[in-house]
Amino acid sequence: MELNLKNYTTTLTKELLKLAGKNIIRECDEVEKGYYVAYVDEGAESFDVSITLLKSGEIKDSLCDCTNNQHFCRHKAALLMYIAGEKKVKKTVTAKAKVSKSEPLLDDAALHELKDWIRNVLQKNADLELAFIHHFTAKHRQFTPEEIVTTTKDAVKAIVKNKKNLDPTLLKKIIDLWTELHAPIVAQYQADAINESQFRNFHTLLDCCLMIDKSLITNSRKINGYVDALLKKCVETVSDIYDEAGWTTATRYFIDQIHDSEKIRLHYLQHLQNIISVSTETRRNLLIDLIIIQYSKTRNDRVDYTSAYTKLAFDIAVQYGLFKKYYAVFKPIEWSNSYNEKLIESLIEIKQYKLAENYCLKQIAGNYKEEYNIPYLIFLKGIFTISKNENGLADVLKQLFPYTFNFDDYLYIFTHMEDEEEKKKWRTKILSRARSSSRNYSTAATVFCFRLADHEKKYTKMIEYIDGYTRYHLILIYFEPMARTDKTLLLKTLLNKTDEYGWGISTAEREKDKEIFPELYQKMLEHYTIDYLKAAIKHVQNTYSYRNSGSFVNYMEQVMG
């Protein structure tokens, strides 16, 4: 279920909502319809948070600059609660005429006095002076990139002055002033998005803002949010272009500027994603083609340079069903297992097994910890099964087995070993590892030990495997052959069994394990009388009075009375 304004109180945990309620929301702005940005204060720390809502109230996107790795952190939850609260309390009210104390004074002021006063105010406030100049000169003016850079930088200087660190209030003032100064530049681009000079001005504006953001000492994403908001305003500007050639021209401007020798402009790629989402299938496929072609030209081995570009381009190709067309363009990224796994999985889906195999082997060769190999070994298992590569499959299963303890895999590996001495050594090694893992609460390892003992008909050894970590449902499965082999040893083992459930077993699983007690008890009665069981339990309790009985023994006592 998608998180939205109506269901967040039931979808988010009570603990998260409680923590969110302790935060303070400051300067919440709806930058555009459904796009909210705010500062969220938690104690002495302040975080930049944004939420984008669809018309239905569902959350389309959310961002927070905290280090919390939750998908939806308490700061986002705090802003969502604030937005939901605002919407609940809004009521239709009759507007009251606001009485302005300055209005009659303005009417009475002499023109020369008014000009003198304004002149004095502008001399003392550089930001107001800049806004004043811009307001009375910019309406019909054609800007140059150089003028845009100067104006944008001057706005920051007028507000920041000699300050080194920027607090949220100063940042907001910068954004407010930029919004006014940049409005005619953005409007000119929106009016003629096909015009290269208008795009160049818009591009210069965005680049300058982000360059300034890097030069300022701040953890805020306010400027990034401002740039994103400007681009979102221009999605419809491009998508509404009727002429196909003009639309292609307008989109290619952004494609050509995605990268340069120093950086990747991911905000342009995300802007193009937004355009794709509202485009016809023909336009969408054409735009994706252009993006992938551009990506393939710029890809290189610098991980820090292209990894994010690669992931975004890959996601676009997969999302719109064009991965099969461009699969050869995408390569694995070092130290990026999540992307690599998606890439290999996508290759297997389009039956590019050999390439998927090569990528798996490449990642395994580069990993310095064996556990990192697990997902790639699982992929290889599937590939070798499909291609009927028995030797390759046996080798992969041998590497994978210590992490899965899959008994069927064990049999496959064992039958493909030709040397008997090698078989014995490997069996001993694997069984020892399984017993050790079993004591560390690995259910898979415990099940393997029991299945191996059953396969080899070593039921006395199976009884010896029963300890405090053994689940009762597993004992039930093999109760009959164990009882037929040595029912005295089995009873002694069960009566001495404690319940050492580990952290890996939830309370719900423990309770479910107890559900088989009635059936297990009936099995007991088929081999032991009630009087015999009572006497045996009493003997164990007298011998080990310091030890608590296991839950199954307690159940039998309760039933037998």
mmCIF file with all atom_site columns, C-alpha atoms in Angstrom, residues 325-455:
data_model
loop_
_atom_site.group_PDB
_atom_site.id
_atom_site.type_symbol
_atom_site.label_atom_id
_atom_site.label_alt_id
_atom_site.label_comp_id
_atom_site.label_asym_id
_atom_site.label_entity_id
_atom_site.label_seq_id
_atom_site.pdbx_PDB_ins_code
_atom_site.Cartn_x
_atom_site.Cartn_y
_atom_site.Cartn_z
_atom_site.occupancy
_atom_site.B_iso_or_equiv
_atom_site.pdbx_formal_charge
_atom_site.auth_seq_id
_atom_site.auth_comp_id
_atom_site.auth_asym_id
_atom_site.auth_atom_id
_atom_site.pdbx_PDB_model_num
ATOM 1   C CA . LYS A 1 325 ? 17.813 -3.435  -27.109 1.00 0.00 ? 325 LYS A CA 1
ATOM 2   C CA . TYR A 1 326 ? 20.665 -1.861  -25.139 1.00 0.00 ? 326 TYR A CA 1
ATOM 3   C CA . TYR A 1 327 ? 21.865 -4.638  -22.811 1.00 0.00 ? 327 TYR A CA 1
ATOM 4   C CA . ALA A 1 328 ? 25.404 -4.578  -24.273 1.00 0.00 ? 328 ALA A CA 1
ATOM 5   C CA . VAL A 1 329 ? 25.836 -0.916  -23.288 1.00 0.00 ? 329 VAL A CA 1
ATOM 6   C CA . PHE A 1 330 ? 25.671 -1.574  -19.537 1.00 0.00 ? 330 PHE A CA 1
ATOM 7   C CA . LYS A 1 331 ? 28.599 -3.035  -17.621 1.00 0.00 ? 331 LYS A CA 1
ATOM 8   C CA . PRO A 1 332 ? 29.031 -3.995  -13.936 1.00 0.00 ? 332 PRO A CA 1
ATOM 9   C CA . ILE A 1 333 ? 30.170 -1.299  -11.518 1.00 0.00 ? 333 ILE A CA 1
ATOM 10  C CA . GLU A 1 334 ? 32.848 -2.135  -8.952  1.00 0.00 ? 334 GLU A CA 1
ATOM 11  C CA . TRP A 1 335 ? 31.575 -2.187  -5.343  1.00 0.00 ? 335 TRP A CA 1
ATOM 12  C CA . SER A 1 336 ? 27.963 -1.720  -6.438  1.00 0.00 ? 336 SER A CA 1
ATOM 13  C CA . ASN A 1 337 ? 26.352 -5.087  -5.728  1.00 0.00 ? 337 ASN A CA 1
ATOM 14  C CA . SER A 1 338 ? 22.766 -3.855  -5.824  1.00 0.00 ? 338 SER A CA 1
ATOM 15  C CA . TYR A 1 339 ? 23.124 -2.511  -9.386  1.00 0.00 ? 339 TYR A CA 1
ATOM 16  C CA . ASN A 1 340 ? 25.219 -5.490  -10.507 1.00 0.00 ? 340 ASN A CA 1
ATOM 17  C CA . GLU A 1 341 ? 22.628 -7.952  -9.267  1.00 0.00 ? 341 GLU A CA 1
ATOM 18  C CA . LYS A 1 342 ? 19.840 -6.100  -11.117 1.00 0.00 ? 342 LYS A CA 1
ATOM 19  C CA . LEU A 1 343 ? 21.961 -6.035  -14.268 1.00 0.00 ? 343 LEU A CA 1
ATOM 20  C CA . ILE A 1 344 ? 22.707 -9.776  -14.165 1.00 0.00 ? 344 ILE A CA 1
ATOM 21  C CA . GLU A 1 345 ? 19.089 -10.611 -13.312 1.00 0.00 ? 345 GLU A CA 1
ATOM 22  C CA . SER A 1 346 ? 17.939 -8.550  -16.317 1.00 0.00 ? 346 SER A CA 1
ATOM 23  C CA . LEU A 1 347 ? 20.437 -10.341 -18.578 1.00 0.00 ? 347 LEU A CA 1
ATOM 24  C CA . ILE A 1 348 ? 19.116 -13.724 -17.452 1.00 0.00 ? 348 ILE A CA 1
ATOM 25  C CA . GLU A 1 349 ? 15.545 -12.587 -18.142 1.00 0.00 ? 349 GLU A CA 1
ATOM 26  C CA . ILE A 1 350 ? 16.440 -11.854 -21.781 1.00 0.00 ? 350 ILE A CA 1
ATOM 27  C CA . LYS A 1 351 ? 18.408 -15.154 -21.983 1.00 0.00 ? 351 LYS A CA 1
ATOM 28  C CA . GLN A 1 352 ? 21.854 -13.576 -22.288 1.00 0.00 ? 352 GLN A CA 1
ATOM 29  C CA . TYR A 1 353 ? 23.251 -16.387 -20.157 1.00 0.00 ? 353 TYR A CA 1
ATOM 30  C CA . LYS A 1 354 ? 26.875 -16.288 -21.265 1.00 0.00 ? 354 LYS A CA 1
ATOM 31  C CA . LEU A 1 355 ? 27.242 -12.563 -20.627 1.00 0.00 ? 355 LEU A CA 1
ATOM 32  C CA . ALA A 1 356 ? 25.492 -12.934 -17.256 1.00 0.00 ? 356 ALA A CA 1
ATOM 33  C CA . GLU A 1 357 ? 27.892 -15.775 -16.393 1.00 0.00 ? 357 GLU A CA 1
ATOM 34  C CA . ASN A 1 358 ? 30.930 -13.656 -17.312 1.00 0.00 ? 358 ASN A CA 1
ATOM 35  C CA . TYR A 1 359 ? 29.715 -10.767 -15.165 1.00 0.00 ? 359 TYR A CA 1
ATOM 36  C CA . CYS A 1 360 ? 29.112 -13.110 -12.213 1.00 0.00 ? 360 CYS A CA 1
ATOM 37  C CA . LEU A 1 361 ? 32.619 -14.566 -12.477 1.00 0.00 ? 361 LEU A CA 1
ATOM 38  C CA . LYS A 1 362 ? 34.107 -11.078 -12.764 1.00 0.00 ? 362 LYS A CA 1
ATOM 39  C CA . GLN A 1 363 ? 32.374 -9.931  -9.561  1.00 0.00 ? 363 GLN A CA 1
ATOM 40  C CA . ILE A 1 364 ? 33.362 -13.088 -7.671  1.00 0.00 ? 364 ILE A CA 1
ATOM 41  C CA . ALA A 1 365 ? 36.997 -12.627 -8.720  1.00 0.00 ? 365 ALA A CA 1
ATOM 42  C CA . GLY A 1 366 ? 36.958 -9.046  -7.416  1.00 0.00 ? 366 GLY A CA 1
ATOM 43  C CA . ASN A 1 367 ? 35.307 -9.708  -4.032  1.00 0.00 ? 367 ASN A CA 1
ATOM 44  C CA . TYR A 1 368 ? 37.532 -9.948  -0.974  1.00 0.00 ? 368 TYR A CA 1
ATOM 45  C CA . LYS A 1 369 ? 34.894 -11.597 1.259   1.00 0.00 ? 369 LYS A CA 1
ATOM 46  C CA . GLU A 1 370 ? 33.308 -14.916 0.336   1.00 0.00 ? 370 GLU A CA 1
ATOM 47  C CA . GLU A 1 371 ? 29.861 -13.925 1.589   1.00 0.00 ? 371 GLU A CA 1
ATOM 48  C CA . TYR A 1 372 ? 29.733 -11.180 -1.047  1.00 0.00 ? 372 TYR A CA 1
ATOM 49  C CA . ASN A 1 373 ? 29.776 -13.944 -3.662  1.00 0.00 ? 373 ASN A CA 1
ATOM 50  C CA . ILE A 1 374 ? 26.475 -15.488 -2.563  1.00 0.00 ? 374 ILE A CA 1
ATOM 51  C CA . PRO A 1 375 ? 24.079 -13.617 -4.911  1.00 0.00 ? 375 PRO A CA 1
ATOM 52  C CA . TYR A 1 376 ? 26.384 -14.221 -7.882  1.00 0.00 ? 376 TYR A CA 1
ATOM 53  C CA . LEU A 1 377 ? 26.723 -17.921 -7.047  1.00 0.00 ? 377 LEU A CA 1
ATOM 54  C CA . ILE A 1 378 ? 22.930 -18.159 -6.902  1.00 0.00 ? 378 ILE A CA 1
ATOM 55  C CA . PHE A 1 379 ? 22.746 -16.589 -10.373 1.00 0.00 ? 379 PHE A CA 1
ATOM 56  C CA . LEU A 1 380 ? 25.351 -19.057 -11.642 1.00 0.00 ? 380 LEU A CA 1
ATOM 57  C CA . LYS A 1 381 ? 23.378 -21.924 -10.147 1.00 0.00 ? 381 LYS A CA 1
ATOM 58  C CA . GLY A 1 382 ? 20.370 -20.885 -12.222 1.00 0.00 ? 382 GLY A CA 1
ATOM 59  C CA . ILE A 1 383 ? 22.441 -20.323 -15.379 1.00 0.00 ? 383 ILE A CA 1
ATOM 60  C CA . PHE A 1 384 ? 24.237 -23.695 -15.163 1.00 0.00 ? 384 PHE A CA 1
ATOM 61  C CA . THR A 1 385 ? 20.957 -25.470 -14.421 1.00 0.00 ? 385 THR A CA 1
ATOM 62  C CA . ILE A 1 386 ? 19.371 -23.991 -17.557 1.00 0.00 ? 386 ILE A CA 1
ATOM 63  C CA . SER A 1 387 ? 22.446 -24.675 -19.718 1.00 0.00 ? 387 SER A CA 1
ATOM 64  C CA . LYS A 1 388 ? 22.859 -28.197 -18.213 1.00 0.00 ? 388 LYS A CA 1
ATOM 65  C CA . ASN A 1 389 ? 26.490 -27.503 -17.304 1.00 0.00 ? 389 ASN A CA 1
ATOM 66  C CA . GLU A 1 390 ? 26.820 -30.256 -14.695 1.00 0.00 ? 390 GLU A CA 1
ATOM 67  C CA . ASN A 1 391 ? 30.470 -29.734 -13.789 1.00 0.00 ? 391 ASN A CA 1
ATOM 68  C CA . GLY A 1 392 ? 30.019 -25.978 -13.498 1.00 0.00 ? 392 GLY A CA 1
ATOM 69  C CA . LEU A 1 393 ? 26.872 -26.471 -11.415 1.00 0.00 ? 393 LEU A CA 1
ATOM 70  C CA . ALA A 1 394 ? 28.609 -28.903 -9.062  1.00 0.00 ? 394 ALA A CA 1
ATOM 71  C CA . ASP A 1 395 ? 31.470 -26.453 -8.527  1.00 0.00 ? 395 ASP A CA 1
ATOM 72  C CA . VAL A 1 396 ? 29.085 -23.539 -7.843  1.00 0.00 ? 396 VAL A CA 1
ATOM 73  C CA . LEU A 1 397 ? 26.941 -25.578 -5.456  1.00 0.00 ? 397 LEU A CA 1
ATOM 74  C CA . LYS A 1 398 ? 30.092 -26.586 -3.574  1.00 0.00 ? 398 LYS A CA 1
ATOM 75  C CA . GLN A 1 399 ? 30.962 -22.913 -3.010  1.00 0.00 ? 399 GLN A CA 1
ATOM 76  C CA . LEU A 1 400 ? 27.378 -21.989 -2.168  1.00 0.00 ? 400 LEU A CA 1
ATOM 77  C CA . PHE A 1 401 ? 26.593 -24.903 0.108   1.00 0.00 ? 401 PHE A CA 1
ATOM 78  C CA . PRO A 1 402 ? 28.180 -23.602 3.369   1.00 0.00 ? 402 PRO A CA 1
ATOM 79  C CA . TYR A 1 403 ? 25.732 -20.668 3.206   1.00 0.00 ? 403 TYR A CA 1
ATOM 80  C CA . THR A 1 404 ? 22.573 -22.557 2.180   1.00 0.00 ? 404 THR A CA 1
ATOM 81  C CA . PHE A 1 405 ? 22.941 -26.100 3.568   1.00 0.00 ? 405 PHE A CA 1
ATOM 82  C CA . ASN A 1 406 ? 20.581 -27.252 0.842   1.00 0.00 ? 406 ASN A CA 1
ATOM 83  C CA . PHE A 1 407 ? 20.423 -31.037 1.105   1.00 0.00 ? 407 PHE A CA 1
ATOM 84  C CA . ASP A 1 408 ? 19.509 -31.608 -2.546  1.00 0.00 ? 408 ASP A CA 1
ATOM 85  C CA . ASP A 1 409 ? 22.566 -29.587 -3.517  1.00 0.00 ? 409 ASP A CA 1
ATOM 86  C CA . TYR A 1 410 ? 24.650 -31.764 -1.196  1.00 0.00 ? 410 TYR A CA 1
ATOM 87  C CA . LEU A 1 411 ? 23.530 -34.904 -2.998  1.00 0.00 ? 411 LEU A CA 1
ATOM 88  C CA . TYR A 1 412 ? 24.290 -33.362 -6.372  1.00 0.00 ? 412 TYR A CA 1
ATOM 89  C CA . ILE A 1 413 ? 27.791 -32.324 -5.288  1.00 0.00 ? 413 ILE A CA 1
ATOM 90  C CA . PHE A 1 414 ? 28.473 -35.682 -3.642  1.00 0.00 ? 414 PHE A CA 1
ATOM 91  C CA . THR A 1 415 ? 27.470 -37.730 -6.691  1.00 0.00 ? 415 THR A CA 1
ATOM 92  C CA . HIS A 1 416 ? 29.703 -35.618 -8.941  1.00 0.00 ? 416 HIS A CA 1
ATOM 93  C CA . MET A 1 417 ? 32.798 -36.301 -6.833  1.00 0.00 ? 417 MET A CA 1
ATOM 94  C CA . GLU A 1 418 ? 34.744 -39.182 -8.284  1.00 0.00 ? 418 GLU A CA 1
ATOM 95  C CA . ASP A 1 419 ? 37.421 -39.643 -5.601  1.00 0.00 ? 419 ASP A CA 1
ATOM 96  C CA . GLU A 1 420 ? 36.111 -41.538 -2.557  1.00 0.00 ? 420 GLU A CA 1
ATOM 97  C CA . GLU A 1 421 ? 38.686 -40.051 -0.222  1.00 0.00 ? 421 GLU A CA 1
ATOM 98  C CA . GLU A 1 422 ? 37.692 -36.556 -1.371  1.00 0.00 ? 422 GLU A CA 1
ATOM 99  C CA . LYS A 1 423 ? 34.039 -37.425 -0.663  1.00 0.00 ? 423 LYS A CA 1
ATOM 100 C CA . LYS A 1 424 ? 34.818 -38.486 2.909   1.00 0.00 ? 424 LYS A CA 1
ATOM 101 C CA . LYS A 1 425 ? 36.873 -35.402 3.674   1.00 0.00 ? 425 LYS A CA 1
ATOM 102 C CA . TRP A 1 426 ? 34.293 -33.054 2.193   1.00 0.00 ? 426 TRP A CA 1
ATOM 103 C CA . ARG A 1 427 ? 31.412 -34.749 4.044   1.00 0.00 ? 427 ARG A CA 1
ATOM 104 C CA . THR A 1 428 ? 33.252 -34.501 7.364   1.00 0.00 ? 428 THR A CA 1
ATOM 105 C CA . LYS A 1 429 ? 34.105 -30.839 6.761   1.00 0.00 ? 429 LYS A CA 1
ATOM 106 C CA . ILE A 1 430 ? 30.555 -29.903 5.757   1.00 0.00 ? 430 ILE A CA 1
ATOM 107 C CA . LEU A 1 431 ? 28.925 -31.786 8.616   1.00 0.00 ? 431 LEU A CA 1
ATOM 108 C CA . SER A 1 432 ? 31.225 -30.126 11.143  1.00 0.00 ? 432 SER A CA 1
ATOM 109 C CA . ARG A 1 433 ? 30.363 -26.714 9.702   1.00 0.00 ? 433 ARG A CA 1
ATOM 110 C CA . ALA A 1 434 ? 26.649 -27.514 9.752   1.00 0.00 ? 434 ALA A CA 1
ATOM 111 C CA . ARG A 1 435 ? 26.773 -28.572 13.413  1.00 0.00 ? 435 ARG A CA 1
ATOM 112 C CA . SER A 1 436 ? 28.593 -25.366 14.305  1.00 0.00 ? 436 SER A CA 1
ATOM 113 C CA . SER A 1 437 ? 26.081 -23.243 12.371  1.00 0.00 ? 437 SER A CA 1
ATOM 114 C CA . SER A 1 438 ? 23.232 -25.146 13.990  1.00 0.00 ? 438 SER A CA 1
ATOM 115 C CA . ARG A 1 439 ? 24.440 -24.023 17.407  1.00 0.00 ? 439 ARG A CA 1
ATOM 116 C CA . ASN A 1 440 ? 24.392 -20.451 16.046  1.00 0.00 ? 440 ASN A CA 1
ATOM 117 C CA . TYR A 1 441 ? 20.661 -20.755 15.397  1.00 0.00 ? 441 TYR A CA 1
ATOM 118 C CA . SER A 1 442 ? 20.840 -21.687 11.697  1.00 0.00 ? 442 SER A CA 1
ATOM 119 C CA . THR A 1 443 ? 17.628 -23.620 11.035  1.00 0.00 ? 443 THR A CA 1
ATOM 120 C CA . ALA A 1 444 ? 18.866 -24.617 7.550   1.00 0.00 ? 444 ALA A CA 1
ATOM 121 C CA . ALA A 1 445 ? 22.014 -26.172 9.048   1.00 0.00 ? 445 ALA A CA 1
ATOM 122 C CA . THR A 1 446 ? 20.002 -28.135 11.623  1.00 0.00 ? 446 THR A CA 1
ATOM 123 C CA . VAL A 1 447 ? 17.606 -29.442 8.962   1.00 0.00 ? 447 VAL A CA 1
ATOM 124 C CA . PHE A 1 448 ? 20.588 -30.519 6.851   1.00 0.00 ? 448 PHE A CA 1
ATOM 125 C CA . CYS A 1 449 ? 22.111 -32.521 9.732   1.00 0.00 ? 449 CYS A CA 1
ATOM 126 C CA . PHE A 1 450 ? 18.832 -34.365 10.283  1.00 0.00 ? 450 PHE A CA 1
ATOM 127 C CA . ARG A 1 451 ? 18.246 -35.017 6.565   1.00 0.00 ? 451 ARG A CA 1
ATOM 128 C CA . LEU A 1 452 ? 21.800 -36.340 6.166   1.00 0.00 ? 452 LEU A CA 1
ATOM 129 C CA . ALA A 1 453 ? 21.356 -38.679 9.137   1.00 0.00 ? 453 ALA A CA 1
ATOM 130 C CA . ASP A 1 454 ? 18.033 -39.858 7.679   1.00 0.00 ? 454 ASP A CA 1
ATOM 131 C CA . HIS A 1 455 ? 19.620 -40.376 4.243   1.00 0.00 ? 455 HIS A CA 1
#
